[in-house]
Amino acid sequence: MSTVTASSSSTTGYIHCPPHRKFTPTSTPISLLPTQNARLYQHIHPTLLLSVFYLRFSAIVADPVSELFKLTFVLMGLQMLYVVLCLPTAKAGVLPKTGTYGPRKPKPGTKRTTQGNGIAGKMVPALLSTLLTLVLATPLLMALIICFGASITTHLAHTSLLATHMALLAFLPLFYVYGVDGKMWREILSASLPWDGVWGGTVGTMVGAWCGAVPIPLDWDREWQKWPVTIITGAYIGWAVGRLAGEFLFKGKRIEFDDYDDLEPQTESEKSGVTRQD
């Protein structure tokens, strides 16, 4: 239990018990690489990605499986280009403590090297992040989508492609920046990261996909209402909005949760935050 603070009056016989916080996040917002290419492409990337999706929207409505499969490779390439140009890697950036890009300090007795700092050197982390996204995040998202009501017996190809696109939008940059650091992924899974462009894109993807499900049951008889067109459209729009909001409006703020111990107090004095001192 946390340190107890004595009450202002020693004659009352009570001590004040502050609430005990279960989990305290320590991460800081991600900063873009300090390069001209990063500053330029961070604005081009969402426009380019949404433009590609818009131009292929009619084809996606007509044949979702075929078009989403082909669009997967475009999305994969653009996301890899974004992380390579704009974001520090988990290996090169001291992100969990500083939030800024910079090489790690060499251990005593070792020499500092510049290997891996260029574009070619950053392609390996980008490829590994893509692989982790496809192998780990996609199946989990597919299971989550099914839990939220997607059919488990039909349209499996549609659902798997939806999960793949959402994973590439939401999780590829997270794997690239944080790697497989267990402490950081605890903050990610508890939605405790501070807002920035990467985390905003993740939150926006999830919220946008959830909002995209709203038109499906409506009796409008539109072709674009079929599974999973509206959901994947919402995911793309939500990703772009969340990314911009995280980078420019809410950067550094956190989603607040009531994460204090919620044990029921046994007495009126405990309910008011004090306990009797014997």
XYZ file of N, CA and C in Angstrom:
834
model
N 0.852 -1.202 0.000
C 0.000 0.000 0.000
C 0.881 1.243 0.000
N 0.425 2.336 -0.561
C 1.222 3.543 -0.665
C 1.406 4.187 0.699
N 2.401 5.099 0.807
C 2.709 5.760 2.072
C 1.520 6.538 2.582
N 1.238 6.409 3.870
C 0.064 7.064 4.431
C 0.442 8.431 4.960
N -0.434 9.407 4.758
C -0.160 10.773 5.198
C -1.015 11.096 6.412
N -0.416 11.649 7.409
C -1.154 11.972 8.625
C -2.113 13.108 8.378
N -3.233 13.105 9.098
C -4.211 14.173 8.962
C -3.704 15.427 9.657
N -4.341 16.561 9.338
C -3.869 17.840 9.873
C -4.025 17.917 11.381
N -4.975 17.207 11.932
C -5.198 17.270 13.384
C -4.785 15.941 13.993
N -3.819 15.980 14.889
C -3.337 14.748 15.512
C -4.317 14.216 16.538
N -5.292 15.016 16.949
C -6.224 14.603 17.991
C -7.404 13.832 17.425
N -7.561 13.824 16.121
C -8.731 13.149 15.566
C -8.576 11.642 15.566
N -7.328 11.160 15.564
C -7.122 9.725 15.554
C -7.300 9.102 14.195
N -7.322 9.880 13.118
C -7.501 9.357 11.774
C -6.283 9.686 10.926
N -5.988 8.838 9.978
C -4.961 9.122 8.984
C -5.589 9.041 7.612
N -5.081 9.871 6.685
C -5.615 9.918 5.324
C -4.928 8.863 4.470
N -5.703 8.093 3.715
C -5.170 7.045 2.849
C -5.395 7.433 1.398
N -4.362 7.907 0.690
C -4.546 8.274 -0.709
C -4.828 7.048 -1.558
N -5.500 7.216 -2.685
C -5.808 6.071 -3.535
C -4.538 5.443 -4.088
N -4.577 4.142 -4.296
C -3.426 3.392 -4.800
C -3.575 3.198 -6.305
N -2.628 3.742 -7.085
C -2.687 3.636 -8.529
C -2.151 2.277 -8.960
N -2.897 1.586 -9.801
C -2.501 0.253 -10.219
C -1.372 0.280 -11.244
N -1.389 1.255 -12.168
C -0.440 1.252 -13.274
C -0.128 2.688 -13.665
N 1.158 3.029 -13.689
C 1.578 4.376 -14.041
C 2.379 4.330 -15.333
N 1.824 4.839 -16.466
C 2.569 4.825 -17.728
C 3.739 5.800 -17.683
N 4.815 5.439 -18.375
C 6.026 6.258 -18.371
C 6.438 6.709 -19.766
N 5.737 6.279 -20.802
C 6.136 6.602 -22.168
C 5.887 8.073 -22.478
N 6.567 8.565 -23.495
C 6.417 9.941 -23.956
C 6.081 9.931 -25.441
N 5.567 11.026 -25.989
C 5.162 11.032 -27.399
C 6.334 10.782 -28.342
N 6.019 10.186 -29.474
C 7.023 9.917 -30.502
C 7.242 11.187 -31.327
N 8.496 11.510 -31.531
C 8.837 12.638 -32.392
C 9.312 12.133 -33.745
N 8.983 12.864 -34.791
C 9.442 12.503 -36.127
C 10.953 12.660 -36.220
N 11.538 11.997 -37.208
C 12.956 12.182 -37.465
C 13.221 13.649 -37.836
N 14.342 14.185 -37.396
C 14.641 15.599 -37.679
C 15.217 15.793 -39.080
N 14.475 15.392 -40.087
C 14.927 15.535 -41.471
C 13.857 16.242 -42.283
N 14.280 16.835 -43.387
C 13.342 17.512 -44.274
C 12.380 16.523 -44.918
N 12.880 15.331 -45.255
C 12.026 14.310 -45.869
C 10.906 13.881 -44.925
N 11.232 13.753 -43.639
C 10.221 13.352 -42.659
C 9.154 14.420 -42.508
N 9.573 15.672 -42.408
C 8.609 16.764 -42.251
C 7.710 16.897 -43.474
N 8.261 16.611 -44.646
C 7.472 16.720 -45.868
C 6.531 15.537 -46.040
N 7.044 14.338 -45.838
C 6.232 13.158 -46.140
C 5.143 12.920 -45.102
N 5.295 13.433 -43.889
C 4.234 13.240 -42.900
C 2.926 13.882 -43.351
N 3.005 14.932 -44.195
C 1.800 15.562 -44.727
C 1.327 14.871 -46.005
N 2.260 14.342 -46.783
C 1.910 13.677 -48.045
C 1.263 12.329 -47.797
N 1.732 11.619 -46.777
C 1.332 10.225 -46.576
C -0.178 10.021 -46.424
N -0.870 10.713 -45.500
C -2.318 10.473 -45.387
C -3.084 10.859 -46.646
N -2.669 11.944 -47.303
C -3.334 12.342 -48.545
C -3.153 11.294 -49.629
N -1.946 10.767 -49.741
C -1.655 9.752 -50.751
C -2.433 8.472 -50.488
N -2.460 8.045 -49.220
C -3.139 6.786 -48.876
C -4.648 6.892 -49.089
N -5.252 8.002 -48.668
C -6.688 8.184 -48.860
C -7.035 8.348 -50.342
N -6.164 8.964 -51.106
C -6.413 9.136 -52.541
C -6.426 7.790 -53.252
N -5.486 6.925 -52.905
C -5.452 5.586 -53.501
C -6.729 4.829 -53.165
N -7.146 4.896 -51.902
C -8.368 4.185 -51.500
C -9.587 4.755 -52.220
N -9.655 6.069 -52.355
C -10.791 6.704 -53.023
C -10.864 6.289 -54.493
N -9.729 6.250 -55.151
C -9.706 5.886 -56.572
C -10.098 4.426 -56.795
N -9.877 3.576 -55.814
C -10.216 2.151 -55.946
C -11.530 1.806 -55.263
N -12.251 2.804 -54.742
C -13.453 2.509 -53.966
C -14.511 1.790 -54.790
N -14.792 2.243 -55.995
C -15.815 1.601 -56.831
C -15.456 0.147 -57.112
N -14.183 -0.114 -57.365
C -13.747 -1.490 -57.602
C -13.869 -2.335 -56.338
N -13.606 -1.717 -55.168
C -13.749 -2.452 -53.908
C -15.204 -2.837 -53.672
N -16.118 -1.929 -53.977
C -17.549 -2.235 -53.829
C -17.955 -3.366 -54.759
N -17.438 -3.353 -55.991
C -17.813 -4.375 -56.978
C -17.216 -5.736 -56.645
N -15.973 -5.759 -56.199
C -15.292 -7.034 -55.918
C -14.363 -6.849 -54.720
N -14.906 -6.918 -53.496
C -14.106 -6.596 -52.308
C -12.869 -7.470 -52.132
N -12.999 -8.772 -52.320
C -11.883 -9.680 -52.036
C -10.704 -9.408 -52.969
N -10.966 -9.373 -54.257
C -9.890 -9.176 -55.223
C -9.219 -7.815 -55.054
N -10.013 -6.764 -54.913
C -9.448 -5.425 -54.835
C -8.745 -5.173 -53.511
N -9.311 -5.653 -52.418
C -8.648 -5.466 -51.133
C -7.344 -6.250 -51.065
N -7.308 -7.403 -51.717
C -6.069 -8.184 -51.747
C -4.975 -7.408 -52.481
N -5.303 -6.835 -53.623
C -4.316 -6.054 -54.372
C -3.942 -4.775 -53.622
N -4.909 -4.164 -52.980
C -4.639 -2.932 -52.243
C -3.777 -3.183 -51.012
N -3.777 -4.419 -50.514
C -2.948 -4.763 -49.358
C -1.480 -4.455 -49.617
N -1.005 -4.778 -50.812
C 0.410 -4.576 -51.125
C 0.732 -3.081 -51.278
N -0.222 -2.310 -51.788
C -0.032 -0.862 -51.880
C 0.047 -0.264 -50.479
N -0.885 -0.661 -49.616
C -0.893 -0.162 -48.242
C 0.387 -0.556 -47.519
N 0.816 -1.792 -47.702
C 2.033 -2.269 -47.064
C 3.240 -1.430 -47.487
N 3.339 -1.173 -48.792
C 4.465 -0.389 -49.290
C 4.453 1.043 -48.782
N 3.280 1.677 -48.755
C 3.191 3.062 -48.300
C 3.463 3.174 -46.798
N 2.986 2.222 -46.027
C 3.241 2.253 -44.588
C 4.719 2.025 -44.280
N 5.344 1.124 -45.037
C 6.781 0.907 -44.848
C 7.570 2.159 -45.228
N 7.165 2.821 -46.288
C 7.826 4.062 -46.692
C 7.677 5.123 -45.613
N 6.488 5.191 -45.004
C 6.239 6.176 -43.950
C 7.137 5.947 -42.746
N 7.213 4.702 -42.261
C 8.009 4.453 -41.058
C 9.498 4.656 -41.330
N 9.954 4.289 -42.518
C 11.375 4.436 -42.845
C 11.758 5.909 -42.944
N 10.911 6.708 -43.560
C 11.231 8.125 -43.764
C 10.990 8.981 -42.530
N 9.985 8.620 -41.735
C 9.508 9.543 -40.697
C 9.760 9.126 -39.264
N 9.897 7.832 -38.989
C 9.913 7.384 -37.595
C 11.246 6.774 -37.199
N 11.637 6.935 -35.930
C 12.824 6.245 -35.417
C 12.509 4.783 -35.134
N 13.502 3.939 -35.278
C 13.293 2.522 -35.015
C 13.398 2.237 -33.524
N 12.909 1.076 -33.128
C 13.022 0.669 -31.728
C 14.473 0.532 -31.318
N 15.357 0.191 -32.249
C 16.773 0.008 -31.943
C 17.520 1.332 -31.903
N 17.184 2.234 -32.812
C 17.963 3.469 -32.923
C 17.459 4.588 -32.042
N 16.148 4.632 -31.755
C 15.593 5.763 -31.023
C 15.400 5.463 -29.562
N 15.828 6.386 -28.693
C 15.640 6.211 -27.257
C 14.258 6.750 -26.920
N 13.220 6.086 -27.434
C 11.881 6.667 -27.393
C 11.152 6.535 -26.067
N 11.193 5.377 -25.397
C 10.367 5.249 -24.206
C 10.638 6.317 -23.139
N 11.844 6.905 -23.104
C 12.154 7.897 -22.066
C 12.205 9.322 -22.598
N 12.698 9.507 -23.844
C 12.896 10.862 -24.332
C 11.881 11.282 -25.364
N 11.337 10.340 -26.118
C 10.392 10.688 -27.167
C 11.048 11.344 -28.362
N 12.351 11.373 -28.425
C 13.046 11.997 -29.540
C 13.981 10.997 -30.193
N 14.302 11.279 -31.452
C 15.163 10.377 -32.200
C 16.614 10.587 -31.819
N 17.332 9.475 -31.705
C 18.763 9.574 -31.445
C 19.336 8.203 -31.216
N 20.597 7.965 -31.566
C 21.204 6.648 -31.373
C 21.413 6.349 -29.905
N 21.306 5.089 -29.555
C 21.564 4.701 -28.180
C 23.045 4.891 -27.850
N 23.325 5.159 -26.587
C 24.711 5.284 -26.162
C 25.363 3.906 -26.161
N 26.583 3.818 -26.689
C 27.238 2.516 -26.712
C 27.589 2.045 -25.318
N 27.585 0.733 -25.129
C 27.972 0.183 -23.843
C 29.465 0.403 -23.619
N 29.884 0.439 -22.354
C 31.312 0.630 -22.069
C 32.155 -0.437 -22.757
N 33.227 0.008 -23.408
C 34.114 -0.923 -24.081
C 33.733 -1.238 -25.508
N 32.598 -0.664 -26.001
C 32.184 -0.891 -27.383
C 32.277 0.410 -28.158
N 32.402 0.291 -29.475
C 32.513 1.458 -30.337
C 31.161 1.819 -30.912
N 30.928 3.113 -31.086
C 29.717 3.589 -31.717
C 29.811 3.326 -33.219
N 28.730 2.813 -33.802
C 28.713 2.555 -35.236
C 27.559 3.301 -35.862
N 27.681 3.537 -37.152
C 26.618 4.222 -37.876
C 25.837 3.261 -38.750
N 26.126 1.974 -38.636
C 25.441 1.003 -39.473
C 23.955 0.970 -39.152
N 23.134 0.986 -40.156
C 21.696 0.885 -39.965
C 21.001 2.207 -39.845
N 21.734 3.334 -39.887
C 21.098 4.629 -39.740
C 20.514 5.142 -41.044
N 20.958 4.626 -42.195
C 20.460 5.079 -43.479
C 19.157 4.409 -43.852
N 18.639 4.789 -45.040
C 17.374 4.226 -45.514
C 17.480 2.720 -45.682
N 18.582 2.262 -46.304
C 18.748 0.825 -46.538
C 18.806 0.058 -45.219
N 19.500 0.637 -44.216
C 19.596 -0.042 -42.928
C 18.279 -0.110 -42.186
N 17.365 0.820 -42.471
C 16.078 0.834 -41.784
C 15.036 -0.050 -42.467
N 15.375 -0.585 -43.640
C 14.428 -1.465 -44.323
C 14.247 -2.793 -43.593
N 15.304 -3.260 -42.944
C 15.192 -4.532 -42.215
C 14.201 -4.421 -41.063
N 14.296 -3.381 -40.181
C 13.262 -3.225 -39.152
C 11.863 -3.047 -39.738
N 11.764 -2.364 -40.886
C 10.453 -2.170 -41.507
C 9.872 -3.504 -41.978
N 10.713 -4.348 -42.561
C 10.246 -5.667 -43.010
C 9.867 -6.545 -41.824
N 10.673 -6.505 -40.767
C 10.347 -7.289 -39.573
C 9.059 -6.799 -38.920
N 8.857 -5.495 -38.908
C 7.625 -4.938 -38.337
C 6.407 -5.374 -39.151
N 6.553 -5.400 -40.464
C 5.461 -5.864 -41.327
C 5.149 -7.325 -41.057
N 6.191 -8.133 -40.918
C 5.989 -9.561 -40.638
C 5.289 -9.765 -39.307
N 5.722 -9.044 -38.269
C 5.075 -9.158 -36.960
C 3.619 -8.709 -37.023
N 3.364 -7.681 -37.805
C 1.995 -7.193 -37.952
C 1.101 -8.260 -38.583
N 1.593 -8.885 -39.635
C 0.785 -9.892 -40.339
C 0.608 -11.159 -39.509
N 1.655 -11.539 -38.775
C 1.620 -12.814 -38.039
C 0.899 -12.677 -36.704
N 1.080 -11.546 -36.012
C 0.515 -11.397 -34.669
C -0.759 -10.552 -34.640
N -0.697 -9.361 -35.229
C -1.827 -8.433 -35.093
C -3.025 -8.850 -35.938
N -2.781 -9.348 -37.136
C -3.908 -9.679 -38.027
C -4.808 -10.768 -37.456
N -4.272 -11.912 -36.992
C -5.168 -12.930 -36.407
C -5.934 -12.417 -35.187
N -5.272 -11.606 -34.348
C -5.961 -11.082 -33.169
C -7.101 -10.147 -33.561
N -6.859 -9.307 -34.555
C -7.914 -8.407 -35.018
C -9.050 -9.185 -35.669
N -8.716 -10.232 -36.400
C -9.772 -11.041 -37.018
C -10.652 -11.687 -35.947
N -10.019 -12.208 -34.906
C -10.793 -12.785 -33.799
C -11.656 -11.727 -33.131
N -11.121 -10.524 -32.972
C -11.888 -9.440 -32.356
C -13.082 -9.046 -33.226
N -12.866 -8.976 -34.534
C -13.960 -8.624 -35.448
C -15.061 -9.671 -35.386
N -14.680 -10.934 -35.309
C -15.678 -12.011 -35.202
C -16.435 -11.907 -33.880
N -15.708 -11.567 -32.809
C -16.371 -11.395 -31.512
C -17.375 -10.243 -31.542
N -17.150 -9.255 -32.399
C -18.058 -8.120 -32.513
C -19.196 -8.381 -33.494
N -19.281 -9.595 -34.024
C -20.460 -9.939 -34.799
C -20.235 -10.413 -36.212
N -18.986 -10.437 -36.708
C -18.748 -10.935 -38.063
C -19.021 -12.435 -38.119
N -19.454 -12.906 -39.288
C -19.770 -14.323 -39.439
C -18.511 -15.168 -39.341
N -18.618 -16.293 -38.644
C -17.485 -17.202 -38.510
C -17.542 -18.320 -39.545
N -18.642 -18.385 -40.293
C -18.811 -19.460 -41.275
C -18.809 -18.964 -42.714
N -19.075 -17.683 -42.927
C -19.090 -17.132 -44.282
C -18.251 -15.860 -44.345
N -17.888 -15.446 -45.538
C -17.148 -14.212 -45.775
C -15.832 -14.154 -45.001
N -15.179 -15.296 -44.841
C -13.925 -15.312 -44.094
C -12.824 -14.563 -44.836
N -12.819 -14.650 -46.156
C -11.817 -13.914 -46.929
C -12.006 -12.404 -46.748
N -13.264 -11.958 -46.765
C -13.545 -10.538 -46.551
C -13.049 -10.090 -45.174
N -13.360 -10.900 -44.164
C -12.993 -10.546 -42.797
C -11.484 -10.542 -42.603
N -10.797 -11.528 -43.175
C -9.342 -11.586 -43.020
C -8.661 -10.406 -43.711
N -9.173 -9.980 -44.852
C -8.599 -8.823 -45.531
C -8.880 -7.532 -44.761
N -10.049 -7.434 -44.180
C -10.356 -6.289 -43.324
C -9.383 -6.230 -42.155
N -9.159 -7.367 -41.502
C -8.233 -7.411 -40.370
C -6.811 -7.061 -40.806
N -6.412 -7.512 -41.994
C -5.069 -7.214 -42.497
C -4.880 -5.724 -42.725
N -5.858 -5.083 -43.349
C -5.754 -3.645 -43.597
C -5.738 -2.872 -42.282
N -6.586 -3.237 -41.339
C -6.605 -2.549 -40.051
C -5.281 -2.741 -39.310
N -4.713 -3.942 -39.389
C -3.443 -4.210 -38.710
C -2.313 -3.385 -39.314
N -2.271 -3.296 -40.641
C -1.219 -2.514 -41.292
C -1.353 -1.026 -40.972
N -2.574 -0.548 -40.893
C -2.788 0.857 -40.542
C -2.419 1.134 -39.087
N -2.855 0.263 -38.190
C -2.782 0.558 -36.758
C -1.512 0.068 -36.080
N -0.987 -1.091 -36.503
C 0.054 -1.738 -35.711
C 1.436 -1.768 -36.353
N 1.536 -1.646 -37.667
C 2.870 -1.669 -38.272
C 3.773 -0.567 -37.703
N 3.305 0.700 -37.617
C 4.177 1.726 -37.013
C 4.513 1.450 -35.547
N 3.586 0.849 -34.797
C 3.866 0.544 -33.396
C 4.969 -0.495 -33.268
N 4.927 -1.545 -34.080
C 5.993 -2.549 -34.053
C 7.328 -1.923 -34.464
N 7.290 -1.022 -35.428
C 8.521 -0.401 -35.906
C 9.157 0.466 -34.821
N 8.348 1.197 -34.094
C 8.865 2.129 -33.090
C 9.200 1.429 -31.780
N 8.334 0.525 -31.318
C 8.500 -0.069 -29.994
C 9.025 -1.491 -30.020
N 9.095 -2.107 -31.201
C 9.566 -3.473 -31.260
C 8.651 -4.405 -30.483
N 9.252 -5.270 -29.678
C 8.468 -6.203 -28.857
C 8.744 -5.943 -27.369
N 8.994 -4.698 -27.023
C 9.222 -4.309 -25.635
C 7.953 -4.561 -24.821
N 8.034 -5.478 -23.870
C 6.858 -5.864 -23.099
C 6.251 -4.720 -22.311
N 7.104 -3.859 -21.748
C 6.596 -2.729 -20.969
C 5.804 -1.772 -21.844
N 6.317 -1.502 -23.047
C 5.620 -0.582 -23.943
C 4.319 -1.193 -24.448
N 4.322 -2.494 -24.711
C 3.091 -3.130 -25.195
C 2.046 -3.237 -24.106
N 2.475 -3.224 -22.868
C 1.492 -3.154 -21.779
C 0.768 -1.814 -21.839
N 1.518 -0.747 -22.118
C 0.894 0.565 -22.245
C 0.002 0.636 -23.487
N 0.425 -0.009 -24.566
C -0.381 -0.011 -25.790
C -1.704 -0.739 -25.551
N -1.632 -1.934 -24.978
C -2.839 -2.732 -24.777
C -3.756 -2.141 -23.716
N -3.211 -1.326 -22.827
C -4.048 -0.652 -21.827
C -4.456 0.750 -22.271
N -4.144 1.086 -23.541
C -4.485 2.402 -24.111
C -3.934 3.535 -23.262
N -2.685 3.372 -22.785
C -2.081 4.368 -21.898
C -1.009 5.211 -22.578
N -0.760 4.980 -23.864
C 0.246 5.779 -24.561
C -0.204 7.231 -24.677
N 0.747 8.166 -24.703
C 0.374 9.559 -24.972
C 0.045 9.742 -26.447
N -0.793 10.708 -26.742
C -1.186 10.962 -28.125
C 0.006 11.457 -28.936
N 0.148 10.919 -30.129
C 1.076 11.397 -31.147
C 0.546 10.868 -32.477
N 1.288 11.082 -33.552
C 0.791 10.649 -34.855
C 0.592 9.152 -34.959
N 1.476 8.375 -34.339
C 1.387 6.913 -34.428
C 0.223 6.381 -33.604
N 0.156 6.781 -32.332
C -0.927 6.296 -31.467
C -2.281 6.841 -31.918
N -2.307 8.072 -32.403
C -3.550 8.621 -32.924
C -4.068 7.822 -34.101
N -3.162 7.366 -34.976
C -3.584 6.527 -36.092
C -4.162 5.202 -35.639
N -3.583 4.627 -34.587
C -4.098 3.360 -34.059
C -5.501 3.533 -33.482
N -5.664 4.533 -32.635
C -6.977 4.784 -32.024
C -7.996 5.137 -33.104
N -7.597 5.981 -34.052
C -8.508 6.384 -35.117
C -8.955 5.214 -35.979
N -8.058 4.280 -36.255
C -8.421 3.093 -37.036
C -9.512 2.289 -36.342
N -9.344 2.069 -35.045
C -10.316 1.260 -34.299
C -11.663 1.974 -34.182
N -11.620 3.244 -33.837
C -12.869 3.990 -33.690
C -13.558 4.151 -35.043
N -12.785 4.419 -36.086
C -13.363 4.571 -37.418
C -14.005 3.299 -37.923
N -13.365 2.154 -37.679
C -13.947 0.874 -38.093
C -15.247 0.602 -37.345
N -15.265 0.924 -36.057
C -16.485 0.724 -35.258
C -17.616 1.613 -35.784
N -17.306 2.861 -36.088
C -18.325 3.763 -36.646
C -18.757 3.312 -38.040
N -17.832 2.712 -38.783
C -18.159 2.254 -40.124
C -19.167 1.129 -40.166
N -19.357 0.449 -39.036
C -20.340 -0.635 -39.001
C -21.769 -0.122 -38.906
N -21.947 1.155 -38.582
C -23.288 1.704 -38.373
C -24.181 1.589 -39.617
N -23.710 1.912 -40.832
C -24.619 1.874 -41.995
C -25.005 0.478 -42.466
N -24.303 -0.567 -42.023
C -24.548 -1.901 -42.587
C -25.992 -2.369 -42.388
N -26.578 -2.276 -41.186
C -27.947 -2.802 -41.016
C -29.058 -1.865 -41.499
N -28.706 -0.648 -41.927
C -29.744 0.292 -42.336
C -30.386 -0.140 -43.657
N -31.659 0.104 -43.777
C -32.429 -0.361 -44.936
C -32.342 0.650 -46.081
N -31.131 0.823 -46.605
C -30.928 1.759 -47.697
C -30.762 1.052 -49.045
N -30.477 -0.238 -48.994
C -30.301 -1.049 -50.208
C -29.242 -0.474 -51.141
N -28.128 -0.083 -50.567
C -27.015 0.412 -51.359
C -25.958 -0.686 -51.499
N -25.315 -0.721 -52.658
C -24.302 -1.751 -52.897
C -23.121 -1.606 -51.942
N -22.785 -0.365 -51.591
C -21.619 -0.156 -50.749
C -21.853 -0.522 -49.279
N -23.082 -0.946 -48.937
C -23.358 -1.359 -47.562
C -22.935 -2.794 -47.279
N -22.490 -3.514 -48.291
C -22.150 -4.918 -48.065
C -20.828 -5.049 -47.315
N -20.686 -6.179 -46.680
C -19.513 -6.470 -45.857
C -18.266 -6.579 -46.728
N -17.110 -5.963 -46.309
C -16.883 -5.071 -45.171
C -16.587 -3.643 -45.640
N -17.275 -3.174 -46.687
C -16.900 -1.927 -47.354
C -16.959 -0.732 -46.400
N -18.058 -0.586 -45.681
C -18.193 0.590 -44.817
C -17.210 0.551 -43.646
N -16.912 -0.650 -43.156
C -16.002 -0.755 -42.017
C -14.582 -0.387 -42.423
N -14.134 -0.901 -43.565
C -12.770 -0.592 -43.983
C -12.656 0.875 -44.407
N -13.738 1.432 -44.946
C -13.733 2.868 -45.260
C -13.609 3.688 -43.985
N -14.380 3.307 -42.966
C -14.282 3.993 -41.680
C -12.897 3.866 -41.059
N -12.254 2.700 -41.242
C -10.910 2.494 -40.697
C -9.905 3.436 -41.353
N -9.980 3.571 -42.668
C -9.057 4.469 -43.375
C -9.281 5.931 -42.973
N -10.548 6.352 -42.957
C -10.835 7.743 -42.589
C -10.459 7.994 -41.126
N -10.806 7.065 -40.257
C -10.459 7.203 -38.846
C -8.960 7.258 -38.629
N -8.210 6.442 -39.378
C -6.747 6.468 -39.265
C -6.204 7.858 -39.606
N -6.674 8.425 -40.714
C -6.174 9.741 -41.134
C -6.540 10.826 -40.122
N -7.791 10.816 -39.656
C -8.232 11.827 -38.689
C -7.489 11.665 -37.364
N -7.389 10.429 -36.889
C -6.702 10.188 -35.624
C -5.228 10.532 -35.685
N -4.609 10.236 -36.815
C -3.190 10.544 -36.972
C -2.943 12.046 -36.917
N -3.743 12.809 -37.629
C -3.581 14.263 -37.630
C -3.923 14.855 -36.266
N -4.991 14.343 -35.642
C -5.377 14.844 -34.323
C -4.297 14.544 -33.283
N -3.732 13.333 -33.337
C -2.694 12.971 -32.385
C -1.423 13.783 -32.543
N -1.107 14.134 -33.787
C 0.136 14.867 -34.045
C 0.001 16.355 -33.774
N -1.176 16.929 -34.048
C -1.281 18.389 -34.015
C -2.246 18.938 -32.956
N -3.186 18.128 -32.450
C -4.172 18.646 -31.503
C -3.961 18.145 -30.078
N -3.709 16.850 -29.922
C -3.678 16.258 -28.587
C -2.314 15.713 -28.198
N -1.277 16.075 -28.890
C 0.030 15.453 -28.660
C 0.464 15.613 -27.205
N 0.853 14.497 -26.610
C 1.309 14.483 -25.230
C 0.238 14.158 -24.217
N -1.026 14.277 -24.588
C -2.115 13.957 -23.665
C -2.382 12.449 -23.681
N -3.064 11.991 -22.654
C -3.393 10.573 -22.548
C -4.893 10.386 -22.399
N -5.363 9.209 -22.803
C -6.745 8.822 -22.532
C -6.822 8.449 -21.056
N -7.623 9.162 -20.300
C -7.674 8.965 -18.859
C -8.656 7.862 -18.500
N -8.187 6.967 -17.652
C -9.034 5.898 -17.131
C -8.981 5.931 -15.613
N -10.015 5.387 -14.987
C -10.030 5.258 -13.536
C -9.317 3.961 -13.193
N -7.990 4.054 -13.003
C -7.212 2.839 -12.772
C -6.724 2.726 -11.330
N -7.530 3.246 -10.411
C -7.176 3.116 -9.005
C -7.873 1.890 -8.421
N -7.304 1.391 -7.330
C -7.935 0.257 -6.651
C -9.357 0.628 -6.267
N -10.282 -0.275 -6.565
C -11.692 0.029 -6.337
C -12.318 -0.891 -5.294
N -11.540 -1.230 -4.275
C -12.078 -2.051 -3.205
C -13.159 -1.284 -2.465
N -14.252 -1.943 -2.143
C -15.354 -1.297 -1.454
C -14.962 -0.978 -0.018
N -15.050 0.275 0.414
C -14.746 0.600 1.816
C -15.758 -0.031 2.753
N -15.314 -0.354 3.946
C -16.163 -1.062 4.884
C -16.878 -0.132 5.859
N -16.352 1.092 6.027
C -16.953 2.005 6.992
C -17.131 3.363 6.343
N -17.890 4.228 7.009
C -18.111 5.572 6.506
C -16.807 6.358 6.462
N -15.931 6.115 7.458
C -14.662 6.826 7.474
C -13.784 6.408 6.313
N -13.831 5.103 5.929
C -13.051 4.641 4.795
C -13.586 5.217 3.501
N -14.916 5.400 3.401
C -15.515 5.976 2.205
C -15.041 7.412 2.007
N -14.763 8.127 3.097
C -14.324 9.519 2.968
C -12.814 9.626 2.796
N -12.104 8.470 2.726
C -10.688 8.488 2.448
C -9.816 8.505 3.688
N -10.379 8.234 4.879
C -9.573 8.205 6.093
C -9.845 6.894 6.818
N -8.887 6.472 7.598
C -9.057 5.263 8.412
C -8.691 5.602 9.844
N -9.245 4.839 10.726
C -9.014 5.063 12.149
C -7.609 4.638 12.536
N -6.879 5.490 13.289
C -5.539 5.162 13.781
C -5.664 4.690 15.215
N -5.294 3.443 15.419
C -5.409 2.907 16.769
C -4.261 3.391 17.638
